[in-house]
PDB file of C-alpha atoms in Angstrom:
ATOM      1  CA  ILE N   7       0.000   0.000   0.000  1.00  0.00           C
ATOM      2  CA  GLU N   8       2.933   2.353   0.666  1.00  0.00           C
ATOM      3  CA  SER N   9       4.153   1.952  -2.910  1.00  0.00           C
ATOM      4  CA  ALA N  10       0.617   2.622  -4.150  1.00  0.00           C
ATOM      5  CA  LYS N  11       0.595   5.898  -2.238  1.00  0.00           C
ATOM      6  CA  LEU N  12       3.775   6.945  -4.054  1.00  0.00           C
ATOM      7  CA  VAL N  13       2.297   5.950  -7.415  1.00  0.00           C
ATOM      8  CA  LYS N  14      -0.651   8.201  -6.663  1.00  0.00           C
ATOM      9  CA  LYS N  15       1.587  11.001  -5.389  1.00  0.00           C
ATOM     10  CA  ILE N  16       3.602  11.261  -8.599  1.00  0.00           C
ATOM     11  CA  GLY N  17       0.470  11.206 -10.772  1.00  0.00           C
ATOM     12  CA  GLY N  18      -0.055   7.528 -11.581  1.00  0.00           C
ATOM     13  CA  THR N  19      -3.516   6.267 -12.445  1.00  0.00           C
ATOM     14  CA  CYS N  20      -3.221   2.503 -11.870  1.00  0.00           C
ATOM     15  CA  TYR N  21      -1.506   0.159  -9.431  1.00  0.00           C
ATOM     16  CA  TRP N  22      -0.158  -3.071 -10.921  1.00  0.00           C
ATOM     17  CA  LEU N  23       0.315  -6.226  -8.835  1.00  0.00           C
ATOM     18  CA  ASP N  24       1.792  -9.145 -10.722  1.00  0.00           C
ATOM     19  CA  ALA N  25       2.270 -12.800  -9.760  1.00  0.00           C
ATOM     20  CA  ALA N  26       2.892 -12.327  -6.042  1.00  0.00           C
ATOM     21  CA  TRP N  27      -0.518 -12.517  -4.393  1.00  0.00           C
ATOM     22  CA  PHE N  28      -1.466 -16.220  -4.264  1.00  0.00           C
ATOM     23  CA  PRO N  29      -0.053 -19.113  -2.168  1.00  0.00           C
ATOM     24  CA  VAL N  30       3.261 -20.618  -3.361  1.00  0.00           C
ATOM     25  CA  GLY N  31       3.653 -17.797  -5.888  1.00  0.00           C
ATOM     26  CA  PHE N  32       4.866 -17.949  -9.472  1.00  0.00           C
ATOM     27  CA  PRO N  33       5.184 -20.366 -11.188  1.00  0.00           C
ATOM     28  CA  ASN N  34       4.348 -23.235  -8.847  1.00  0.00           C
ATOM     29  CA  GLY N  35       1.219 -21.602  -7.425  1.00  0.00           C
ATOM     30  CA  VAL N  36      -0.709 -21.097 -10.659  1.00  0.00           C
ATOM     31  CA  GLY N  37      -4.033 -22.735  -9.923  1.00  0.00           C
ATOM     32  CA  ASN N  38      -4.233 -21.251  -6.408  1.00  0.00           C
ATOM     33  CA  TRP N  39      -6.493 -18.345  -7.253  1.00  0.00           C
ATOM     34  CA  PHE N  40      -7.005 -17.105  -3.716  1.00  0.00           C
ATOM     35  CA  SER N  41      -5.117 -14.707  -1.456  1.00  0.00           C
ATOM     36  CA  ASP N  42      -1.813 -15.662   0.145  1.00  0.00           C
ATOM     37  CA  LEU N  43      -2.696 -14.834   3.737  1.00  0.00           C
ATOM     38  CA  ALA N  44       0.975 -14.837   4.758  1.00  0.00           C
ATOM     39  CA  ASN N  45       1.465 -11.665   2.711  1.00  0.00           C
ATOM     40  CA  PHE N  46      -2.134 -10.438   2.647  1.00  0.00           C
ATOM     41  CA  PRO N  47      -3.585 -11.267   6.099  1.00  0.00           C
ATOM     42  CA  ASN N  48      -6.872  -9.578   5.211  1.00  0.00           C
ATOM     43  CA  GLY N  49      -6.896 -10.790   1.644  1.00  0.00           C
ATOM     44  CA  VAL N  50      -6.115  -8.997  -1.601  1.00  0.00           C
ATOM     45  CA  GLU N  51      -9.508  -7.340  -1.259  1.00  0.00           C
ATOM     46  CA  GLU N  52      -8.006  -5.069   1.424  1.00  0.00           C
ATOM     47  CA  LEU N  53      -5.544  -3.756  -1.171  1.00  0.00           C
ATOM     48  CA  GLY N  54      -8.345  -3.361  -3.700  1.00  0.00           C
ATOM     49  CA  ASP N  55     -10.383  -1.347  -1.230  1.00  0.00           C
ATOM     50  CA  ALA N  56      -7.400   0.853  -0.378  1.00  0.00           C
ATOM     51  CA  LEU N  57      -6.712   1.565  -4.051  1.00  0.00           C
ATOM     52  CA  LYS N  58     -10.300   2.619  -4.620  1.00  0.00           C
ATOM     53  CA  GLU N  59     -10.048   5.036  -1.690  1.00  0.00           C
ATOM     54  CA  MET N  60      -6.901   6.520  -3.268  1.00  0.00           C
ATOM     55  CA  GLY N  61      -8.568   6.849  -6.645  1.00  0.00           C
ATOM     56  CA  LEU N  62      -6.243   4.326  -8.308  1.00  0.00           C
ATOM     57  CA  LYS N  63      -7.307   1.584 -10.684  1.00  0.00           C
ATOM     58  CA  PHE N  64      -6.175  -1.986  -9.942  1.00  0.00           C
ATOM     59  CA  VAL N  65      -4.266  -4.211 -12.391  1.00  0.00           C
ATOM     60  CA  LEU N  66      -4.001  -7.823 -11.123  1.00  0.00           C
ATOM     61  CA  TRP N  67      -2.241 -10.811 -12.718  1.00  0.00           C
ATOM     62  CA  PHE N  68      -3.764 -14.224 -13.432  1.00  0.00           C
ATOM     63  CA  GLU N  69      -2.801 -17.211 -15.554  1.00  0.00           C
ATOM     64  CA  PRO N  70      -6.104 -19.108 -15.765  1.00  0.00           C
ATOM     65  CA  GLU N  71      -5.094 -21.641 -18.427  1.00  0.00           C
ATOM     66  CA  ARG N  72      -2.056 -23.081 -16.647  1.00  0.00           C
ATOM     67  CA  VAL N  73      -2.366 -25.310 -13.595  1.00  0.00           C
ATOM     68  CA  ALA N  74       0.584 -26.378 -11.432  1.00  0.00           C
ATOM     69  CA  ALA N  75       0.713 -29.660  -9.533  1.00  0.00           C
ATOM     70  CA  GLY N  76      -0.377 -29.424  -5.917  1.00  0.00           C
ATOM     71  CA  THR N  77      -2.538 -26.340  -6.399  1.00  0.00           C
ATOM     72  CA  GLU N  78      -6.184 -26.075  -5.480  1.00  0.00           C
ATOM     73  CA  ILE N  79      -7.464 -26.654  -8.993  1.00  0.00           C
ATOM     74  CA  ALA N  80      -5.103 -29.586  -9.645  1.00  0.00           C
ATOM     75  CA  THR N  81      -6.083 -31.359  -6.434  1.00  0.00           C
ATOM     76  CA  GLN N  82      -9.784 -30.501  -6.220  1.00  0.00           C
ATOM     77  CA  HIS N  83     -10.697 -30.380  -9.898  1.00  0.00           C
ATOM     78  CA  ALA N  84      -8.199 -32.618 -11.658  1.00  0.00           C
ATOM     79  CA  GLU N  85     -10.895 -33.576 -14.168  1.00  0.00           C
ATOM     80  CA  TYR N  86     -10.701 -30.025 -15.553  1.00  0.00           C
ATOM     81  CA  VAL N  87      -6.992 -30.250 -16.366  1.00  0.00           C
ATOM     82  CA  TYR N  88      -5.092 -31.908 -19.221  1.00  0.00           C
ATOM     83  CA  GLY N  89      -2.540 -33.545 -16.969  1.00  0.00           C
ATOM     84  CA  GLY N  90      -4.860 -34.057 -14.001  1.00  0.00           C
ATOM     85  CA  GLU N  91      -3.313 -33.816 -10.545  1.00  0.00           C
ATOM     86  CA  GLU N  92       0.144 -33.493 -12.089  1.00  0.00           C
ATOM     87  CA  GLY N  93      -0.895 -30.158 -13.564  1.00  0.00           C
ATOM     88  CA  GLY N  94      -0.988 -28.942 -17.125  1.00  0.00           C
ATOM     89  CA  LEU N  95      -3.380 -27.095 -19.401  1.00  0.00           C
ATOM     90  CA  TYR N  96      -6.852 -26.125 -18.228  1.00  0.00           C
ATOM     91  CA  LYS N  97      -9.688 -27.539 -20.348  1.00  0.00           C
ATOM     92  CA  LEU N  98     -11.216 -24.325 -21.634  1.00  0.00           C
ATOM     93  CA  GLY N  99     -12.924 -26.252 -24.401  1.00  0.00           C
ATOM     94  CA  ASP N 100     -14.940 -28.257 -21.847  1.00  0.00           C
ATOM     95  CA  PRO N 101     -18.173 -26.313 -21.108  1.00  0.00           C
ATOM     96  CA  GLU N 102     -18.367 -27.492 -17.488  1.00  0.00           C
ATOM     97  CA  ALA N 103     -14.711 -26.722 -16.791  1.00  0.00           C
ATOM     98  CA  ARG N 104     -14.997 -23.340 -18.493  1.00  0.00           C
ATOM     99  CA  GLU N 105     -18.097 -22.428 -16.473  1.00  0.00           C
ATOM    100  CA  PHE N 106     -16.265 -23.219 -13.228  1.00  0.00           C
ATOM    101  CA  LEU N 107     -13.215 -21.140 -14.182  1.00  0.00           C
ATOM    102  CA  VAL N 108     -15.189 -18.157 -15.457  1.00  0.00           C
ATOM    103  CA  ASP N 109     -17.299 -18.089 -12.294  1.00  0.00           C
ATOM    104  CA  LEU N 110     -14.127 -18.188 -10.192  1.00  0.00           C
ATOM    105  CA  MET N 111     -12.512 -15.347 -12.156  1.00  0.00           C
ATOM    106  CA  LEU N 112     -15.696 -13.260 -11.917  1.00  0.00           C
ATOM    107  CA  ARG N 113     -15.788 -13.698  -8.141  1.00  0.00           C
ATOM    108  CA  ARG N 114     -12.176 -12.576  -7.776  1.00  0.00           C
ATOM    109  CA  ILE N 115     -12.736  -9.552 -10.021  1.00  0.00           C
ATOM    110  CA  LYS N 116     -15.641  -8.442  -7.846  1.00  0.00           C
ATOM    111  CA  GLU N 117     -14.008  -9.259  -4.495  1.00  0.00           C
ATOM    112  CA  PHE N 118     -10.702  -7.573  -5.311  1.00  0.00           C
ATOM    113  CA  LYS N 119     -12.279  -4.640  -7.214  1.00  0.00           C
ATOM    114  CA  ILE N 120     -10.124  -5.274 -10.281  1.00  0.00           C
ATOM    115  CA  ASP N 121     -10.152  -2.753 -13.130  1.00  0.00           C
ATOM    116  CA  VAL N 122      -7.650  -4.479 -15.432  1.00  0.00           C
ATOM    117  CA  PHE N 123      -7.724  -8.288 -15.591  1.00  0.00           C
ATOM    118  CA  ARG N 124      -4.170  -9.223 -16.545  1.00  0.00           C
ATOM    119  CA  THR N 125      -4.159 -12.670 -18.130  1.00  0.00           C
ATOM    120  CA  ASP N 126      -0.902 -14.454 -18.895  1.00  0.00           C
ATOM    121  CA  PHE N 127      -0.186 -17.686 -20.821  1.00  0.00           C
ATOM    122  CA  ASN N 128       3.193 -19.333 -20.179  1.00  0.00           C
ATOM    123  CA  ILE N 129       2.578 -22.897 -21.349  1.00  0.00           C
ATOM    124  CA  GLU N 130       3.096 -24.743 -24.624  1.00  0.00           C
ATOM    125  CA  PRO N 131      -0.440 -26.013 -25.318  1.00  0.00           C
ATOM    126  CA  LEU N 132       0.042 -28.038 -28.502  1.00  0.00           C
ATOM    127  CA  PRO N 133       1.173 -31.339 -26.885  1.00  0.00           C
ATOM    128  CA  PHE N 134      -1.904 -31.315 -24.637  1.00  0.00           C
ATOM    129  CA  TRP N 135      -4.236 -30.567 -27.542  1.00  0.00           C
ATOM    130  CA  ARG N 136      -2.693 -33.229 -29.764  1.00  0.00           C
ATOM    131  CA  ALA N 137      -2.867 -35.845 -27.016  1.00  0.00           C
ATOM    132  CA  ALA N 138      -6.568 -35.117 -26.476  1.00  0.00           C
ATOM    133  CA  ASP N 139      -7.539 -35.200 -30.164  1.00  0.00           C
ATOM    134  CA  GLU N 140      -9.580 -38.170 -31.368  1.00  0.00           C
ATOM    135  CA  PRO N 141      -8.421 -40.090 -34.455  1.00  0.00           C
ATOM    136  CA  ASN N 142      -9.214 -38.200 -37.665  1.00  0.00           C
ATOM    137  CA  ARG N 143     -10.106 -35.108 -35.581  1.00  0.00           C
ATOM    138  CA  VAL N 144      -6.686 -33.479 -35.352  1.00  0.00           C
ATOM    139  CA  GLY N 145      -6.968 -29.829 -34.366  1.00  0.00           C
ATOM    140  CA  VAL N 146     -10.460 -29.965 -32.900  1.00  0.00           C
ATOM    141  CA  THR N 147      -9.254 -29.735 -29.285  1.00  0.00           C
ATOM    142  CA  GLU N 148      -7.264 -26.627 -30.154  1.00  0.00           C
ATOM    143  CA  ILE N 149     -10.266 -25.054 -31.885  1.00  0.00           C
ATOM    144  CA  ARG N 150     -12.536 -25.698 -28.898  1.00  0.00           C
ATOM    145  CA  HIS N 151      -9.925 -24.288 -26.502  1.00  0.00           C
ATOM    146  CA  VAL N 152      -9.528 -21.051 -28.466  1.00  0.00           C
ATOM    147  CA  GLU N 153     -13.292 -20.704 -28.794  1.00  0.00           C
ATOM    148  CA  GLY N 154     -13.512 -21.222 -25.036  1.00  0.00           C
ATOM    149  CA  LEU N 155     -10.911 -18.520 -24.424  1.00  0.00           C
ATOM    150  CA  TYR N 156     -12.888 -15.975 -26.421  1.00  0.00           C
ATOM    151  CA  GLU N 157     -16.094 -17.004 -24.686  1.00  0.00           C
ATOM    152  CA  MET N 158     -14.437 -16.578 -21.280  1.00  0.00           C
ATOM    153  CA  TRP N 159     -13.136 -13.117 -22.153  1.00  0.00           C
ATOM    154  CA  ASP N 160     -16.494 -12.077 -23.593  1.00  0.00           C
ATOM    155  CA  ARG N 161     -18.361 -13.100 -20.483  1.00  0.00           C
ATOM    156  CA  ILE N 162     -15.841 -11.378 -18.194  1.00  0.00           C
ATOM    157  CA  ARG N 163     -16.218  -8.148 -20.182  1.00  0.00           C
ATOM    158  CA  ASP N 164     -20.003  -8.423 -20.434  1.00  0.00           C
ATOM    159  CA  GLU N 165     -20.384  -8.805 -16.678  1.00  0.00           C
ATOM    160  CA  ASN N 166     -17.870  -6.058 -15.844  1.00  0.00           C
ATOM    161  CA  PRO N 167     -18.591  -2.990 -17.986  1.00  0.00           C
ATOM    162  CA  GLY N 168     -15.495  -0.825 -18.263  1.00  0.00           C
ATOM    163  CA  LEU N 169     -13.090  -3.634 -17.317  1.00  0.00           C
ATOM    164  CA  TRP N 170      -9.944  -3.963 -19.415  1.00  0.00           C
ATOM    165  CA  ILE N 171      -8.285  -7.293 -20.226  1.00  0.00           C
ATOM    166  CA  ASP N 172      -4.504  -7.115 -20.467  1.00  0.00           C
ATOM    167  CA  ASN N 173      -3.424  -9.796 -22.933  1.00  0.00           C
ATOM    168  CA  CYS N 174       0.111 -10.767 -21.940  1.00  0.00           C
ATOM    169  CA  ALA N 175       0.856 -14.368 -23.027  1.00  0.00           C
ATOM    170  CA  SER N 176       4.576 -14.427 -22.187  1.00  0.00           C
ATOM    171  CA  GLY N 177       4.852 -10.937 -23.611  1.00  0.00           C
ATOM    172  CA  GLY N 178       3.047 -10.319 -26.886  1.00  0.00           C
ATOM    173  CA  ARG N 179       2.765 -13.919 -28.093  1.00  0.00           C
ATOM    174  CA  ARG N 180      -0.993 -13.880 -28.510  1.00  0.00           C
ATOM    175  CA  ILE N 181      -1.673 -10.826 -30.626  1.00  0.00           C
ATOM    176  CA  ASP N 182      -4.298 -11.634 -33.272  1.00  0.00           C
ATOM    177  CA  LEU N 183      -7.460 -10.012 -34.594  1.00  0.00           C
ATOM    178  CA  GLU N 184      -9.734 -11.748 -32.094  1.00  0.00           C
ATOM    179  CA  THR N 185      -7.618 -11.017 -29.006  1.00  0.00           C
ATOM    180  CA  ILE N 186      -6.976  -7.371 -29.852  1.00  0.00           C
ATOM    181  CA  SER N 187     -10.713  -6.872 -30.352  1.00  0.00           C
ATOM    182  CA  ARG N 188     -11.188  -7.876 -26.719  1.00  0.00           C
ATOM    183  CA  ALA N 189      -7.931  -7.017 -24.954  1.00  0.00           C
ATOM    184  CA  VAL N 190      -4.843  -4.792 -24.870  1.00  0.00           C
ATOM    185  CA  PRO N 191      -1.240  -6.097 -24.664  1.00  0.00           C
ATOM    186  CA  LEU N 192       0.070  -3.881 -21.882  1.00  0.00           C
ATOM    187  CA  TRP N 193       3.198  -6.086 -21.721  1.00  0.00           C
ATOM    188  CA  ARG N 194       4.081  -6.354 -25.374  1.00  0.00           C
ATOM    189  CA  SER N 195       7.324  -8.268 -24.841  1.00  0.00           C
ATOM    190  CA  ASP N 196       9.122 -10.067 -22.030  1.00  0.00           C
ATOM    191  CA  THR N 197      12.173  -7.972 -22.849  1.00  0.00           C
ATOM    192  CA  CYS N 198      10.395  -5.599 -20.452  1.00  0.00           C
ATOM    193  CA  CYS N 199      11.404  -7.953 -17.645  1.00  0.00           C
ATOM    194  CA  TRP N 200      14.839  -6.396 -17.255  1.00  0.00           C
ATOM    195  CA  PRO N 201      16.366  -2.938 -17.779  1.00  0.00           C
ATOM    196  CA  GLY N 202      19.109  -1.698 -20.050  1.00  0.00           C
ATOM    197  CA  HIS N 203      17.804  -1.744 -23.637  1.00  0.00           C
ATOM    198  CA  PRO N 204      15.971   1.488 -24.540  1.00  0.00           C
ATOM    199  CA  GLU N 205      16.880   1.016 -28.213  1.00  0.00           C
ATOM    200  CA  TRP N 206      14.994  -2.305 -28.238  1.00  0.00           C
ATOM    201  CA  ASP N 207      12.002  -0.482 -26.805  1.00  0.00           C
ATOM    202  CA  GLN N 208      12.161   2.113 -29.569  1.00  0.00           C
ATOM    203  CA  ASN N 209      12.370  -0.533 -32.296  1.00  0.00           C
ATOM    204  CA  GLN N 210       9.465  -2.526 -30.883  1.00  0.00           C
ATOM    205  CA  THR N 211       7.342   0.622 -30.841  1.00  0.00           C
ATOM    206  CA  LEU N 212       8.348   1.385 -34.421  1.00  0.00           C
ATOM    207  CA  GLY N 213       7.244  -2.060 -35.570  1.00  0.00           C
ATOM    208  CA  LEU N 214       4.059  -2.496 -33.569  1.00  0.00           C
ATOM    209  CA  THR N 215       2.593   0.919 -34.298  1.00  0.00           C
ATOM    210  CA  GLN N 216       2.335  -0.056 -37.962  1.00  0.00           C
ATOM    211  CA  TYR N 217      -0.734  -2.121 -37.123  1.00  0.00           C
ATOM    212  CA  LEU N 218      -1.485  -2.089 -33.385  1.00  0.00           C
ATOM    213  CA  PRO N 219      -2.872   1.172 -31.966  1.00  0.00           C
ATOM    214  CA  LEU N 220      -2.646   0.455 -28.255  1.00  0.00           C
ATOM    215  CA  PHE N 221       0.035  -1.385 -26.275  1.00  0.00           C
ATOM    216  CA  SER N 222       2.682  -0.676 -23.664  1.00  0.00           C
ATOM    217  CA  CYS N 223       5.917  -1.774 -22.021  1.00  0.00           C
ATOM    218  CA  ALA N 224       7.896  -0.960 -18.890  1.00  0.00           C
ATOM    219  CA  ALA N 225      10.419   1.755 -18.163  1.00  0.00           C
ATOM    220  CA  TRP N 226      12.779   0.788 -15.350  1.00  0.00           C
ATOM    221  CA  ASP N 227      13.828   4.281 -14.349  1.00  0.00           C
ATOM    222  CA  PRO N 228      12.457   7.796 -14.890  1.00  0.00           C
ATOM    223  CA  SER N 229      15.476   9.285 -16.649  1.00  0.00           C
ATOM    224  CA  PRO N 230      14.252  11.080 -19.804  1.00  0.00           C
ATOM    225  CA  TYR N 231      15.899   8.841 -22.405  1.00  0.00           C
ATOM    226  CA  VAL N 232      14.842   5.566 -20.791  1.00  0.00           C
ATOM    227  CA  PHE N 233      11.324   6.704 -20.006  1.00  0.00           C
ATOM    228  CA  ARG N 234      10.697   8.252 -23.431  1.00  0.00           C
ATOM    229  CA  SER N 235      11.976   5.091 -25.102  1.00  0.00           C
ATOM    230  CA  GLY N 236       9.362   3.004 -23.299  1.00  0.00           C
ATOM    231  CA  ALA N 237       6.430   5.414 -23.264  1.00  0.00           C
ATOM    232  CA  ASN N 238       3.666   4.541 -25.719  1.00  0.00           C
ATOM    233  CA  PRO N 239      -0.048   5.370 -25.500  1.00  0.00           C
ATOM    234  CA  GLY N 240       0.545   4.445 -21.868  1.00  0.00           C
ATOM    235  CA  ALA N 241       3.557   4.227 -19.578  1.00  0.00           C
ATOM    236  CA  ILE N 242       4.423   1.481 -17.074  1.00  0.00           C
ATOM    237  CA  MET N 243       6.630   2.660 -14.227  1.00  0.00           C
ATOM    238  CA  GLN N 244       8.848  -0.169 -13.021  1.00  0.00           C
ATOM    239  CA  PHE N 245      10.539   2.176 -10.574  1.00  0.00           C
ATOM    240  CA  ASN N 246      12.210   1.577  -7.210  1.00  0.00           C
ATOM    241  CA  PHE N 247       9.440   3.444  -5.383  1.00  0.00           C
ATOM    242  CA  LEU N 248      10.356   2.211  -1.895  1.00  0.00           C
ATOM    243  CA  ASP N 249      14.119   2.709  -2.115  1.00  0.00           C
ATOM    244  CA  ASP N 250      15.672   5.489  -0.063  1.00  0.00           C
ATOM    245  CA  ASN N 251      17.245   6.967  -3.204  1.00  0.00           C
ATOM    246  CA  PHE N 252      14.025   7.018  -5.245  1.00  0.00           C
ATOM    247  CA  ASN N 253      14.004  10.216  -7.308  1.00  0.00           C
ATOM    248  CA  GLU N 254      10.419  11.332  -6.811  1.00  0.00           C
ATOM    249  CA  PRO N 255      10.687  14.705  -8.636  1.00  0.00           C
ATOM    250  CA  LEU N 256      12.219  13.065 -11.705  1.00  0.00           C
ATOM    251  CA  ALA N 257       9.516  10.395 -11.753  1.00  0.00           C
ATOM    252  CA  ARG N 258       6.772  13.003 -11.432  1.00  0.00           C
ATOM    253  CA  ALA N 259       8.274  15.022 -14.295  1.00  0.00           C
ATOM    254  CA  ALA N 260       8.544  11.952 -16.542  1.00  0.00           C
ATOM    255  CA  LEU N 261       4.927  11.015 -16.025  1.00  0.00           C
ATOM    256  CA  ALA N 262       3.741  14.595 -16.496  1.00  0.00           C
ATOM    257  CA  GLU N 263       5.552  14.712 -19.826  1.00  0.00           C
ATOM    258  CA  ALA N 264       3.896  11.474 -20.975  1.00  0.00           C
ATOM    259  CA  LYS N 265       0.459  12.836 -20.051  1.00  0.00           C
ATOM    260  CA  ALA N 266       1.174  16.084 -21.885  1.00  0.00           C
ATOM    261  CA  ARG N 267       1.992  14.123 -25.032  1.00  0.00           C
ATOM    262  CA  LEU N 268      -1.345  12.309 -24.854  1.00  0.00           C
ATOM    263  CA  GLU N 269      -3.203  15.564 -24.365  1.00  0.00           C
ATOM    264  CA  ALA N 270      -1.377  17.142 -27.303  1.00  0.00           C
ATOM    265  CA  LEU N 271      -2.513  14.251 -29.483  1.00  0.00           C
ATOM    266  CA  GLY N 272      -6.083  14.757 -28.343  1.00  0.00           C
ATOM    267  CA  LEU N 273      -6.165  11.445 -26.479  1.00  0.00           C
ATOM    268  CA  VAL N 274      -8.148  11.201 -23.287  1.00  0.00           C
ATOM    269  CA  GLU N 275      -6.109  10.301 -20.217  1.00  0.00           C
ATOM    270  CA  GLY N 276      -7.200   6.904 -18.905  1.00  0.00           C
ATOM    271  CA  GLN N 277      -5.762   3.571 -17.886  1.00  0.00           C
TER     272      GLN N 277
END
């Protein structure tokens, strides 16, 4: 919550919490879609409530289609997983399994007061699909899974007007006409996962803007060159907010400049 206060203080509009809120954590906790009470004694909903009081939107990470062994879904609903109790790919093409997962995601969105549903996808699905295909029906399992994904996203959006879906998928690996009609890739590439390559950021922007109007990536410090290289229609601040040497004035100036650019282009400031 202290870092959220600093985000608000320098002019941020959203607070982003990635894969650090559920038991066991990432990656071995995917499938435990409930609060880690060791780090969130009052649940993630306490953070969601606090963000709403500050006037910040809430971005929260999920990976619904991957299930790790030993997690709640793997142990209690193994029948919904290609791989069963050993973990694997969630059966989004199975109507019963999909209904269970969508209902679970909808509950968490409401409980945690989520504004941006960040959905990742860090698994190679093809072996699971091929193994589940019937003879002479190669590809059908994949088709049903993708249809199920779109149906899940559509229902989440229908039941949460104004909600954004952040389409991550290991950083920009699921950008197609259907996904970009429903979601925004706020994390366009996993090269955002470490600092030190502003020229890469510039080149990615140059390529993607030829066909994709809205996307983003992270800037790891607020120095003008680094921040400008990563700023797109939005700006992700991967700053050391809680460090003693955090340069708050520089961060505030960087964000103000990004907002001014949007206003000059006639774009409405938002998420």
